mmCIF file of C-alpha atoms in Angstrom:
data_model
loop_
_atom_site.group_PDB
_atom_site.id
_atom_site.type_symbol
_atom_site.label_atom_id
_atom_site.label_comp_id
_atom_site.label_asym_id
_atom_site.label_seq_id
_atom_site.Cartn_x
_atom_site.Cartn_y
_atom_site.Cartn_z
ATOM 1 C CA MET W 164 4.829 9.413 -13.231
ATOM 2 C CA SER W 165 1.066 8.512 -12.183
ATOM 3 C CA ASP W 166 -0.255 9.555 -8.805
ATOM 4 C CA HIS W 167 -2.209 6.378 -8.493
ATOM 5 C CA PRO W 168 -1.169 5.006 -5.207
ATOM 6 C CA TYR W 169 -0.283 1.748 -6.809
ATOM 7 C CA ALA W 170 1.601 2.800 -9.706
ATOM 8 C CA ALA W 171 5.018 1.622 -8.352
ATOM 9 C CA LEU W 172 3.528 -1.907 -7.433
ATOM 10 C CA THR W 173 5.188 -3.619 -10.125
ATOM 11 C CA PRO W 174 5.556 -7.578 -10.561
ATOM 12 C CA ASP W 175 9.019 -7.184 -9.583
ATOM 13 C CA VAL W 176 8.380 -5.156 -6.327
ATOM 14 C CA ILE W 177 5.581 -7.783 -5.386
ATOM 15 C CA LEU W 178 8.025 -10.722 -5.824
ATOM 16 C CA ASP W 179 10.848 -8.759 -3.865
ATOM 17 C CA ALA W 180 8.497 -8.020 -1.030
ATOM 18 C CA VAL W 181 7.110 -11.551 -0.570
ATOM 19 C CA GLU W 182 10.745 -12.685 -0.576
ATOM 20 C CA THR W 183 11.561 -10.371 2.340
ATOM 21 C CA PHE W 184 9.457 -12.951 4.336
ATOM 22 C CA GLY W 185 12.387 -15.524 3.773
ATOM 23 C CA VAL W 186 10.957 -17.541 0.937
ATOM 24 C CA ARG W 187 11.816 -17.853 -2.739
ATOM 25 C CA CYS W 188 9.406 -17.076 -5.321
ATOM 26 C CA THR W 189 9.132 -19.111 -8.364
ATOM 27 C CA GLY W 190 7.967 -16.230 -10.609
ATOM 28 C CA ALA W 191 4.423 -17.370 -11.015
ATOM 29 C CA LEU W 192 2.267 -14.337 -9.909
ATOM 30 C CA GLN W 193 -1.710 -13.933 -10.460
ATOM 31 C CA PRO W 194 -3.511 -10.862 -9.486
ATOM 32 C CA LEU W 195 -6.938 -11.491 -7.557
ATOM 33 C CA ASN W 196 -10.145 -9.734 -7.067
ATOM 34 C CA SER W 197 -10.152 -6.958 -4.402
ATOM 35 C CA TYR W 198 -11.922 -3.685 -3.776
ATOM 36 C CA GLU W 199 -9.477 -1.435 -1.909
ATOM 37 C CA ASN W 200 -6.256 -3.421 -1.653
ATOM 38 C CA ARG W 201 -4.249 -5.405 -4.207
ATOM 39 C CA VAL W 202 -4.026 -9.011 -3.588
ATOM 40 C CA TYR W 203 -1.914 -11.638 -5.574
ATOM 41 C CA ARG W 204 -1.587 -15.198 -5.610
ATOM 42 C CA VAL W 205 2.103 -16.054 -5.578
ATOM 43 C CA GLU W 206 3.945 -19.218 -5.850
ATOM 44 C CA THR W 207 6.817 -20.017 -3.499
ATOM 45 C CA GLU W 208 9.405 -22.779 -3.382
ATOM 46 C CA GLU W 209 8.915 -23.293 0.169
ATOM 47 C CA HIS W 210 5.401 -22.888 0.953
ATOM 48 C CA GLY W 211 3.802 -23.253 -2.509
ATOM 49 C CA LEU W 212 1.134 -20.803 -2.991
ATOM 50 C CA LEU W 213 0.590 -17.560 -0.654
ATOM 51 C CA ALA W 214 -1.532 -14.699 -0.871
ATOM 52 C CA ALA W 215 0.160 -11.560 -0.737
ATOM 53 C CA LYS W 216 -1.946 -8.401 0.364
ATOM 54 C CA PHE W 217 -0.797 -4.834 -0.268
ATOM 55 C CA TYR W 218 -2.696 -2.323 1.662
ATOM 56 C CA ARG W 219 -3.777 1.151 -0.231
ATOM 57 C CA PRO W 220 -1.537 3.707 0.982
ATOM 58 C CA GLY W 221 -2.872 6.121 3.397
ATOM 59 C CA ARG W 222 -6.142 4.195 4.145
ATOM 60 C CA TRP W 223 -5.695 2.471 7.264
ATOM 61 C CA THR W 224 -2.993 3.081 9.966
ATOM 62 C CA ASN W 225 -0.704 0.137 11.069
ATOM 63 C CA GLU W 226 -2.343 -0.205 14.290
ATOM 64 C CA THR W 227 -5.843 -0.745 12.708
ATOM 65 C CA ILE W 228 -4.115 -3.379 10.286
ATOM 66 C CA ARG W 229 -2.371 -5.108 13.121
ATOM 67 C CA GLU W 230 -5.544 -4.935 15.102
ATOM 68 C CA GLU W 231 -7.541 -6.971 12.106
ATOM 69 C CA HIS W 232 -4.416 -9.307 11.927
ATOM 70 C CA ALA W 233 -4.687 -10.042 15.840
ATOM 71 C CA PHE W 234 -8.348 -10.537 15.610
ATOM 72 C CA ALA W 235 -7.878 -13.036 12.766
ATOM 73 C CA LEU W 236 -5.369 -14.824 14.819
ATOM 74 C CA GLU W 237 -7.670 -15.172 17.738
ATOM 75 C CA LEU W 238 -10.298 -16.579 15.635
ATOM 76 C CA ALA W 239 -8.302 -19.179 14.108
ATOM 77 C CA ALA W 240 -6.907 -19.952 17.798
ATOM 78 C CA GLN W 241 -10.674 -20.613 18.547
ATOM 79 C CA GLU W 242 -11.162 -22.829 15.502
ATOM 80 C CA ILE W 243 -13.031 -20.556 13.576
ATOM 81 C CA PRO W 244 -12.152 -21.087 9.928
ATOM 82 C CA VAL W 245 -10.602 -17.807 8.796
ATOM 83 C CA VAL W 246 -7.302 -17.404 6.680
ATOM 84 C CA ALA W 247 -5.107 -15.590 9.307
ATOM 85 C CA PRO W 248 -1.853 -13.879 8.496
ATOM 86 C CA LEU W 249 1.462 -15.375 8.707
ATOM 87 C CA ALA W 250 3.904 -14.096 11.247
ATOM 88 C CA LYS W 251 7.399 -13.774 10.999
ATOM 89 C CA ASP W 252 9.075 -12.903 14.736
ATOM 90 C CA GLY W 253 5.625 -12.176 15.839
ATOM 91 C CA GLU W 254 5.047 -9.453 13.343
ATOM 92 C CA THR W 255 2.477 -9.899 10.636
ATOM 93 C CA LEU W 256 2.560 -6.366 8.917
ATOM 94 C CA PHE W 257 5.741 -5.824 6.786
ATOM 95 C CA THR W 258 7.059 -2.813 4.381
ATOM 96 C CA HIS W 259 9.023 -3.097 1.309
ATOM 97 C CA ALA W 260 9.536 -0.312 -1.233
ATOM 98 C CA GLY W 261 7.158 1.960 0.539
ATOM 99 C CA PHE W 262 4.291 -0.657 0.475
ATOM 100 C CA ARG W 263 2.656 -2.174 3.667
ATOM 101 C CA PHE W 264 1.893 -5.884 3.021
ATOM 102 C CA ALA W 265 0.843 -9.201 4.715
ATOM 103 C CA LEU W 266 1.205 -12.978 3.523
ATOM 104 C CA PHE W 267 -1.289 -15.425 3.880
ATOM 105 C CA PRO W 268 -1.695 -19.232 3.385
ATOM 106 C CA TRP W 269 -3.386 -20.154 0.014
ATOM 107 C CA GLN W 270 -6.726 -20.693 0.761
ATOM 108 C CA PRO W 271 -9.256 -20.921 -2.080
ATOM 109 C CA GLY W 272 -12.860 -20.111 -0.853
ATOM 110 C CA ARG W 273 -16.291 -21.946 -1.895
ATOM 111 C CA VAL W 274 -19.635 -21.119 -2.170
ATOM 112 C CA SER W 275 -21.947 -21.970 0.649
ATOM 113 C CA GLU W 276 -25.233 -24.032 -0.137
ATOM 114 C CA LEU W 277 -27.669 -21.473 1.472
ATOM 115 C CA ASN W 278 -30.428 -23.786 0.575
ATOM 116 C CA SER W 279 -29.440 -26.505 2.856
ATOM 117 C CA ARG W 280 -30.666 -25.991 6.542
ATOM 118 C CA GLU W 281 -27.500 -27.983 7.791
ATOM 119 C CA GLU W 282 -25.087 -25.661 6.242
ATOM 120 C CA ARG W 283 -26.902 -22.475 7.241
ATOM 121 C CA GLU W 284 -26.785 -23.845 11.006
ATOM 122 C CA VAL W 285 -23.391 -24.397 10.629
ATOM 123 C CA LEU W 286 -22.491 -20.709 9.301
ATOM 124 C CA GLY W 287 -24.812 -19.211 11.894
ATOM 125 C CA ARG W 288 -22.808 -21.204 14.897
ATOM 126 C CA TYR W 289 -19.725 -19.925 13.359
ATOM 127 C CA LEU W 290 -20.951 -16.362 13.217
ATOM 128 C CA GLY W 291 -22.222 -16.583 16.963
ATOM 129 C CA ARG W 292 -18.644 -17.816 17.770
ATOM 130 C CA LEU W 293 -17.304 -15.123 15.664
ATOM 131 C CA HIS W 294 -19.296 -12.464 17.529
ATOM 132 C CA ARG W 295 -18.464 -14.029 20.810
ATOM 133 C CA VAL W 296 -14.848 -13.610 20.359
ATOM 134 C CA GLY W 297 -15.202 -10.185 18.881
ATOM 135 C CA ARG W 298 -17.402 -9.083 22.063
ATOM 136 C CA ALA W 299 -14.457 -10.098 24.384
ATOM 137 C CA ARG W 300 -12.295 -6.929 23.345
ATOM 138 C CA ARG W 301 -13.308 -3.743 21.705
ATOM 139 C CA PHE W 302 -11.573 -2.514 18.539
ATOM 140 C CA ALA W 303 -9.211 0.555 19.418
ATOM 141 C CA HIS W 304 -8.206 1.476 15.988
ATOM 142 C CA ARG W 305 -10.829 0.689 13.828
ATOM 143 C CA PRO W 306 -13.551 3.537 12.724
ATOM 144 C CA ALA W 307 -17.027 2.735 14.059
ATOM 145 C CA LEU W 308 -19.579 2.081 11.414
ATOM 146 C CA THR W 309 -22.352 4.955 12.104
ATOM 147 C CA VAL W 310 -25.515 6.008 10.345
ATOM 148 C CA GLN W 311 -23.784 9.491 10.599
ATOM 149 C CA ASP W 312 -20.319 9.019 8.947
ATOM 150 C CA PHE W 313 -21.410 5.975 6.664
ATOM 151 C CA GLY W 314 -25.207 7.456 5.531
ATOM 152 C CA ARG W 315 -26.029 10.554 6.288
ATOM 153 C CA GLU W 316 -22.854 12.629 5.657
ATOM 154 C CA PRO W 317 -22.267 10.710 1.942
ATOM 155 C CA ALA W 318 -25.909 11.551 1.184
ATOM 156 C CA ASP W 319 -25.758 15.050 2.188
ATOM 157 C CA PHE W 320 -22.322 15.153 -0.011
ATOM 158 C CA LEU W 321 -24.078 13.444 -3.087
ATOM 159 C CA LEU W 322 -27.161 15.951 -2.859
ATOM 160 C CA ALA W 323 -25.194 19.035 -2.347
ATOM 161 C CA ASN W 324 -22.791 18.504 -5.161
ATOM 162 C CA ASN W 325 -25.422 17.543 -7.771
ATOM 163 C CA PHE W 326 -24.382 14.135 -8.376
ATOM 164 C CA LEU W 327 -27.998 12.833 -8.546
ATOM 165 C CA PRO W 328 -30.921 14.346 -10.386
#
């Protein structure tokens, strides 16, 4: 038995988890790139393709994840292009076989053409609107990104433990 946090996240567990949302999976499943969590493209009979995101055990609290989901839903309500989680009975965070997960509509991304002034202006307007929505309410459960916590402490750890020559 592996100690890896995702050792028990098998294809059957993934498909069973998605089906707890009230959909039927076709069996088509594709892992997607993700640094910290596990994300899969899953085909369903009712909704076509969905993205299923399984959160790393022990990394974030349920409150932190729900706060992130609420922010994405608020951005979507303001017509800011974001892929917000799907809700069932008002809930966006689900649990199956010990894993927390969320489902999202399938929305492949695209690369912005940053050499285009017009596209940079559109992107800038969206970023401004995103910050305006984010400024309306402070996050209560998300850790703050500080120089001390994400800069000095990790650097001191690396130097103290001879990771760098």
